[in-house]
Tab-separated table of C-alpha atoms in Angstrom:
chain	number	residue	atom	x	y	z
A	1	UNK	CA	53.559	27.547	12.288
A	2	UNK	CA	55.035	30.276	14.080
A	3	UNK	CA	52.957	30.738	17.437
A	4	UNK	CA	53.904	33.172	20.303
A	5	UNK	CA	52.247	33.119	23.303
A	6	UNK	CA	49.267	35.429	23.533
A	7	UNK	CA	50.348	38.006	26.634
A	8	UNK	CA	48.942	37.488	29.819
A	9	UNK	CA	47.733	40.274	32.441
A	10	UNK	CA	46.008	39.586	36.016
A	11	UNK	CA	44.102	42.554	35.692
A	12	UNK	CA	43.945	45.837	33.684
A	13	UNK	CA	42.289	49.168	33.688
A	14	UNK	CA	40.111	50.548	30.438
A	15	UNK	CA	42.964	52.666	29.689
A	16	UNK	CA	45.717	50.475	30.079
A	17	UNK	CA	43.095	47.932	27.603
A	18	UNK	CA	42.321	50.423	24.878
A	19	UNK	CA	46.014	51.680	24.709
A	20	UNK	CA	47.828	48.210	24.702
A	21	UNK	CA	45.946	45.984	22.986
A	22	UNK	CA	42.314	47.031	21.245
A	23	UNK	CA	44.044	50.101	19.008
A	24	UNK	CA	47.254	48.430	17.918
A	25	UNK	CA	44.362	45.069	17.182
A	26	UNK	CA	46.497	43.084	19.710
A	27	UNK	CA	45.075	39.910	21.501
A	28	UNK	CA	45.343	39.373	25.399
A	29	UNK	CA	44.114	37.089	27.928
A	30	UNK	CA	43.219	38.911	31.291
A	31	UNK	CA	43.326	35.971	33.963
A	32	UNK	CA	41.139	38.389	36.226
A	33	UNK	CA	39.146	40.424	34.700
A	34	UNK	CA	35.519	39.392	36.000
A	35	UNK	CA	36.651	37.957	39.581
A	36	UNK	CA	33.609	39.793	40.997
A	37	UNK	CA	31.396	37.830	38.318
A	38	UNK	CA	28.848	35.482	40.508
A	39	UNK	CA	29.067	32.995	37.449
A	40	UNK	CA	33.186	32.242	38.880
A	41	UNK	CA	32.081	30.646	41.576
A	42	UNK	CA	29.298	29.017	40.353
A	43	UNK	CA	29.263	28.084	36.596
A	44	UNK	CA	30.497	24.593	36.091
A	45	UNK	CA	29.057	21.554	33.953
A	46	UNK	CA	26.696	20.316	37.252
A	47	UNK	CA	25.927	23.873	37.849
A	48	UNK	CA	24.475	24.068	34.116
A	49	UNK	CA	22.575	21.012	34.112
A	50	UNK	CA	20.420	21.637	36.790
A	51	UNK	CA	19.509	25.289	35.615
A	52	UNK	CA	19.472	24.062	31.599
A	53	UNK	CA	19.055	20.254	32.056
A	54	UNK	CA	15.678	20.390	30.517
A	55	UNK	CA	16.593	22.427	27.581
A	56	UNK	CA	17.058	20.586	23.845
A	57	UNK	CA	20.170	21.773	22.416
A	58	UNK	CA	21.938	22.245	19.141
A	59	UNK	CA	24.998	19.778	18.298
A	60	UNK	CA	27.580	20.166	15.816
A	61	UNK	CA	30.916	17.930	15.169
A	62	UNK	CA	33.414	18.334	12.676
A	63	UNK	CA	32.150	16.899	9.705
A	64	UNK	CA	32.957	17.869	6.266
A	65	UNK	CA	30.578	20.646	5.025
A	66	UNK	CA	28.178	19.502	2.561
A	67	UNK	CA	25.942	21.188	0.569
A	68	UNK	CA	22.686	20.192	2.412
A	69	UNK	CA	23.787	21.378	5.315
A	70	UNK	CA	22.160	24.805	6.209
A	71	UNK	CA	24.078	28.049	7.296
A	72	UNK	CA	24.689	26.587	11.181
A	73	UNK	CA	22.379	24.137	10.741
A	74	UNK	CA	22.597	21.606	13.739
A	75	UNK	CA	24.004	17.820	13.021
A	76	UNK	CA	22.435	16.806	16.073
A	77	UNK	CA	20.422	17.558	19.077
A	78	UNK	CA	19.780	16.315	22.545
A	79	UNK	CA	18.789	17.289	26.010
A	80	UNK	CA	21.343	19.265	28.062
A	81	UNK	CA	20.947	16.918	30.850
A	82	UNK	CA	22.234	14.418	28.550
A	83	UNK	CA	24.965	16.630	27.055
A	84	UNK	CA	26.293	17.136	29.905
A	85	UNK	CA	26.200	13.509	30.648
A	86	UNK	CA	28.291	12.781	27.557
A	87	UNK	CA	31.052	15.146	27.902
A	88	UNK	CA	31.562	14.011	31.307
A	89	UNK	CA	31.682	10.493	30.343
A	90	UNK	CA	35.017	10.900	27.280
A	91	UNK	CA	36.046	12.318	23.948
A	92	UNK	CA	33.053	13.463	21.973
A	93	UNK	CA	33.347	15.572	18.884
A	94	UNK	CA	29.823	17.084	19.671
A	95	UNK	CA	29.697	20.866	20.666
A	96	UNK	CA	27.379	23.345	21.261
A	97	UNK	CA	27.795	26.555	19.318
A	98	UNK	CA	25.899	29.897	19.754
A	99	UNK	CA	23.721	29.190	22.140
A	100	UNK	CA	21.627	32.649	23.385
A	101	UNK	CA	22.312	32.877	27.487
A	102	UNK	CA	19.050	35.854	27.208
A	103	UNK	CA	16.755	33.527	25.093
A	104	UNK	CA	17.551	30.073	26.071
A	105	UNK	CA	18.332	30.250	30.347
A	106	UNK	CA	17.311	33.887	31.649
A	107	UNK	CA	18.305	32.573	35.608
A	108	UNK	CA	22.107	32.693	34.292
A	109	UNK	CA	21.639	36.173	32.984
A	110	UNK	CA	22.093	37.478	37.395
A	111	UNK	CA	25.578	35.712	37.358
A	112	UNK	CA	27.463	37.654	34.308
A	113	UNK	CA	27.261	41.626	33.727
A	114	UNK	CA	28.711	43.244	30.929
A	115	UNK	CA	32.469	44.486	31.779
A	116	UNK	CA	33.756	47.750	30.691
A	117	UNK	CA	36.341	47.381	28.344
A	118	UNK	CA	35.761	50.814	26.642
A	119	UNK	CA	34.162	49.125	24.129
A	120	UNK	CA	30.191	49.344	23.696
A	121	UNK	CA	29.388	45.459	24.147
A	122	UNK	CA	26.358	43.412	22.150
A	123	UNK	CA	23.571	43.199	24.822
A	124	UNK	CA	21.762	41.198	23.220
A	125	UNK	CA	24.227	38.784	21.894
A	126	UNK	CA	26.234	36.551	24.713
A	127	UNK	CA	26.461	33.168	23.192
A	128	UNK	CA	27.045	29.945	25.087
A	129	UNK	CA	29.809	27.659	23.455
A	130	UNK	CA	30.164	23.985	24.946
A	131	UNK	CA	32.757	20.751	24.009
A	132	UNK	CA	34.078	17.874	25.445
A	133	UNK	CA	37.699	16.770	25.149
A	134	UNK	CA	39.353	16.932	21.895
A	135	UNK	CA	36.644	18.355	20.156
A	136	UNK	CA	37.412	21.726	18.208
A	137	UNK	CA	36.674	24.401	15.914
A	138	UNK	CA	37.350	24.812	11.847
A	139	UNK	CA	39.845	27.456	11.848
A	140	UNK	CA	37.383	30.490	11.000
A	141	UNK	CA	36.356	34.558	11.338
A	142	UNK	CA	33.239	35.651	12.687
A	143	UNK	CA	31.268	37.044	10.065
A	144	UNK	CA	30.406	40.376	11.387
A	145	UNK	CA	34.393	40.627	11.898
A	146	UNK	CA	33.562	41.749	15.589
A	147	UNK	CA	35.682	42.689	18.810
A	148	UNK	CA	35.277	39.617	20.868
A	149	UNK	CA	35.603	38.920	24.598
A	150	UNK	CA	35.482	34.971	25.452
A	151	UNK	CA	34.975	33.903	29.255
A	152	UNK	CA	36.074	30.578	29.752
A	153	UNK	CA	34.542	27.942	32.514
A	154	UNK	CA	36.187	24.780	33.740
A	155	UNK	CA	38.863	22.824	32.706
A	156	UNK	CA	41.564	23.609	29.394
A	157	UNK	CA	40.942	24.912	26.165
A	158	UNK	CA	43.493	25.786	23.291
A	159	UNK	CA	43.438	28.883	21.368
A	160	UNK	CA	45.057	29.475	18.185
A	161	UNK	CA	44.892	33.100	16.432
A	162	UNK	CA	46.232	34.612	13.734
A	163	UNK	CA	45.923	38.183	12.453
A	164	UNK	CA	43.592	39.041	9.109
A	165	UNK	CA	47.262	39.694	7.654
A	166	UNK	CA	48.337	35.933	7.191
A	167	UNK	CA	44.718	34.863	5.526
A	168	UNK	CA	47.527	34.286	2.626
A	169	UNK	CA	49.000	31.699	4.684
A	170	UNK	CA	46.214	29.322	5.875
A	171	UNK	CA	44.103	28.180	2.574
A	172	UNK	CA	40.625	30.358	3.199
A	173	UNK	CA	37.846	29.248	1.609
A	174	UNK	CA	36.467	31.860	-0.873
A	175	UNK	CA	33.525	32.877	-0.607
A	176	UNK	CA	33.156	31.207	3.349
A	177	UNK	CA	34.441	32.340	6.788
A	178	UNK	CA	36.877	29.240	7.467
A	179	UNK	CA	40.159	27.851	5.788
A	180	UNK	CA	40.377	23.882	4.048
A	181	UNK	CA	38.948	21.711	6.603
A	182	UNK	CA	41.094	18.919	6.291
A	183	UNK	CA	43.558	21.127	8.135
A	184	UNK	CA	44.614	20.061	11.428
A	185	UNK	CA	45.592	22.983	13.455
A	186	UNK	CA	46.814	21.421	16.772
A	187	UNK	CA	49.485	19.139	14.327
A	188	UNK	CA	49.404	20.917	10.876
A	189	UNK	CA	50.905	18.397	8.046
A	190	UNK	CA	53.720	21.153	5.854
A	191	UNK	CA	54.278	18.973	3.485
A	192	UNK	CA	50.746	19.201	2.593
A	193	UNK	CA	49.841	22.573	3.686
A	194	UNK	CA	53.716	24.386	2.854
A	195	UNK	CA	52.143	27.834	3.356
A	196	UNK	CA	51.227	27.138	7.342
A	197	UNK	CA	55.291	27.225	7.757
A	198	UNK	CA	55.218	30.449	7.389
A	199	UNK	CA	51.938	31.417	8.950
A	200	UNK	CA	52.553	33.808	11.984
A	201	UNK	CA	50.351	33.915	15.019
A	202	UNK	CA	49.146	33.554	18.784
A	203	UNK	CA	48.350	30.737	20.793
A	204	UNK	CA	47.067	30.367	24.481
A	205	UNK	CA	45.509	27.747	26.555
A	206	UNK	CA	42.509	29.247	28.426
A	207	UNK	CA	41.418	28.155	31.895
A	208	UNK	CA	38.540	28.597	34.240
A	209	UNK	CA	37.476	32.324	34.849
A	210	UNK	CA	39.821	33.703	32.368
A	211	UNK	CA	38.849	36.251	29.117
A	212	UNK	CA	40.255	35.988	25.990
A	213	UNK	CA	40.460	39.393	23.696
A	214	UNK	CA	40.191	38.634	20.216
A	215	UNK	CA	40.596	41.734	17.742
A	216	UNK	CA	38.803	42.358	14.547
A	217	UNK	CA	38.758	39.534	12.270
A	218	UNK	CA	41.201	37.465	13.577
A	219	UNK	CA	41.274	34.004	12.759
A	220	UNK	CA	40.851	31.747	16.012
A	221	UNK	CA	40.671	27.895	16.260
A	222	UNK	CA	39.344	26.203	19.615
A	223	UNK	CA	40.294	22.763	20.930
A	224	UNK	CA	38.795	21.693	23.999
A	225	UNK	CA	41.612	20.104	26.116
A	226	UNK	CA	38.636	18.922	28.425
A	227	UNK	CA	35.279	19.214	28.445
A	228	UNK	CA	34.277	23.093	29.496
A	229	UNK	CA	32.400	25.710	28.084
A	230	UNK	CA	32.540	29.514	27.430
A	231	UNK	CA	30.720	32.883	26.674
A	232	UNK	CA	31.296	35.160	24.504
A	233	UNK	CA	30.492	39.148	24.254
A	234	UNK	CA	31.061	41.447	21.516
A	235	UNK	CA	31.353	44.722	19.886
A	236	UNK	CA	31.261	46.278	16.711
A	237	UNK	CA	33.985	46.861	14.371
A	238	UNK	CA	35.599	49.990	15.157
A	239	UNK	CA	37.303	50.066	11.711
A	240	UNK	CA	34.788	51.429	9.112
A	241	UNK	CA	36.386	48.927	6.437
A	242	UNK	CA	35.749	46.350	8.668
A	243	UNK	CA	32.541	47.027	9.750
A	244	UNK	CA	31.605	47.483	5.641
A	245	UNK	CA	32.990	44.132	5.331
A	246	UNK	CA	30.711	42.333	7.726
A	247	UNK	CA	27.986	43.892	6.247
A	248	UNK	CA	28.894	42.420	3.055
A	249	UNK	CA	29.502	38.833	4.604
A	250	UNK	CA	26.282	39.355	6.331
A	251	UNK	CA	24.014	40.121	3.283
A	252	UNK	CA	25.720	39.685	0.448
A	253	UNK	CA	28.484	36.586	0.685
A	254	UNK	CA	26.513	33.974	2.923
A	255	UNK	CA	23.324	34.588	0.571
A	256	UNK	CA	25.408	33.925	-2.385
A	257	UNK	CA	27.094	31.109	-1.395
A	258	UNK	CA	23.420	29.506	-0.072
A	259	UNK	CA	22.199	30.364	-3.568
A	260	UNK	CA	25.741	28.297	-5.044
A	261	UNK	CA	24.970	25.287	-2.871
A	262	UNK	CA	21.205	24.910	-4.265
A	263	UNK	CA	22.521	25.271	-7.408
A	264	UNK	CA	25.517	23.486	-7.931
A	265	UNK	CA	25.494	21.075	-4.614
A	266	UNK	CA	27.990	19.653	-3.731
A	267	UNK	CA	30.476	20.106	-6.505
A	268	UNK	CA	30.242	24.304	-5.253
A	269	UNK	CA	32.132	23.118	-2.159
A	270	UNK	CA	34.263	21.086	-3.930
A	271	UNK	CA	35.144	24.041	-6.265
A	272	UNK	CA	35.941	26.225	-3.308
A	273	UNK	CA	38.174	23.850	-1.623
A	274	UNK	CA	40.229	23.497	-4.563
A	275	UNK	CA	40.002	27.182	-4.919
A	276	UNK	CA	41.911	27.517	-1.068
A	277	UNK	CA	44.639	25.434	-2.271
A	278	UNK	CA	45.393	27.187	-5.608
A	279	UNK	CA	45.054	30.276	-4.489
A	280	UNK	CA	47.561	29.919	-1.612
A	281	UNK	CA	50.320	27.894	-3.588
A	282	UNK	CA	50.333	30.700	-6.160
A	283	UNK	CA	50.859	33.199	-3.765
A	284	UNK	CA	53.569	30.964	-1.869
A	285	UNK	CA	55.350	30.604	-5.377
A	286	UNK	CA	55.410	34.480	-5.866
């Protein structure tokens, strides 16, 4: 794959934001964005437990996806005490994916605000996503194809984007948000997967304090380098094709595809993986 580095700024102004990067859909990591952010100095994996210990949380690895498995259905859960315990103590493939910061832990609510980006930010969506070391991410697009802003806390994680333009490239899943899981993004196999060669997109390795802009749609795949967390905040869609497309994901794809895996069971998600692959080697022949 052909990867440039995602630009890097210590700080920028609205202007400067809107003007480089959010109209011409570029992505950006701004390594000081929120310095003033209470949550900088305190947010860390100790720091969570004793606010959130007692909290049961959601766990997810990287299985397969089967049929029985609900939309973001859990694969596990645990206390966060003992979460936290885990991560700390090696590789685990469990993560923690949108968790609500407003429902779950309102104390950490006084060390975040919302930064202004000139974008109008979700208030009532920053999520809370968690993962100890070498545990990642399917390649995938959120499905309301939103403006996101992702915070990272403590230690490494790797970021691999790529525009909606190369979704010809990396073997998407109809009728789903992600591309064929068997995939491995950090050390992609060509000979198997020709079309990633020519695949063209960002990559960045995100660190403690640091905000990752990710446009409209964009494809992103996480890899936690070692255990961390981060939050995310997001807008709307600015592009009205976009933001008619999320709708459609919203209430029209994910129902259909629920409907397809009642139905059919497993064979559905066998008939869509084999979909990825034949639709992307015919376009790669053309």
């Amino acid at each position: 794959m052909r990867l440039e580095e995602i630009p890097r700024v210590g700080s920028i102004t609205k202007e400067d934001f809107l003007q480089l990067y959010f109209k011409p859909q570029k992505p950006v990591v701004m390594e000081r964005a929120v310095d003033n952010w209470p949550a900088i100095g305190k947010w860390n994996l100790d720091y969570i437990k004793e606010v959130a210990g007692h909290k049961e949380v959601p766990l997810y690895d990287d299985r397969p996806v089967n049929h029985e498995d609900g939309f973001n259905e859990p694969h596990a859960q645990m206390k966060m005490a003992d979460y936290v315990a885990l991560l700390k103590s090696g590789p685990t493939k469990y993560r923690i994916f949108l968790w609500n910061v407003l429902k779950e832990v309102p104390e950490l609510q006084k060390d975040y605000d919302f930064p202004d980006f000139g974008l109008k930010l979700k208030r009532k969506l920053p999520m809370l996503f968690f993962g100890g070391e070498d545990s990642y991410t399917f390649m995938h697009y959120d499905i309301d194809l939103a403006n996101i802003f992702h915070f990272h806390f403590e230690g490494k994680k790797e970021c691999i984007l790529f525009p909606p333009s190369q979704t010809k490239n990396l073997y998407k899943v109809p009728h789903s948000l992600i591309t064929h899981e068997s995939i491995n993004f950090s050390n992609p196999d060509y000979e198997k997967w020709p079309a990633l060669k020519k695949a063209e997109g960002y990559r960045a390795e995100l660190r403690h304090g640091e905000v990752l802009y990710m446009p409209e749609g964009y494809w992103h795949y996480m890899k936690y380098i070692t255990p961390g967390f981060s939050m995310s905040l997001r807008s709307w869609p600015k592009n009205p094709l976009n933001f008619a497309r999320g709708l459609y994901n919203i209430f029209i794809m994910r129902s259909f595809d629920v409907f397809m895996r009642k139905w059919r069971g497993q064979k559905w998600i066998e008939h869509k993986n084999s979909k990825a692959i034949e639709r992307t080697d015919r376009i790669l022949t053309l």
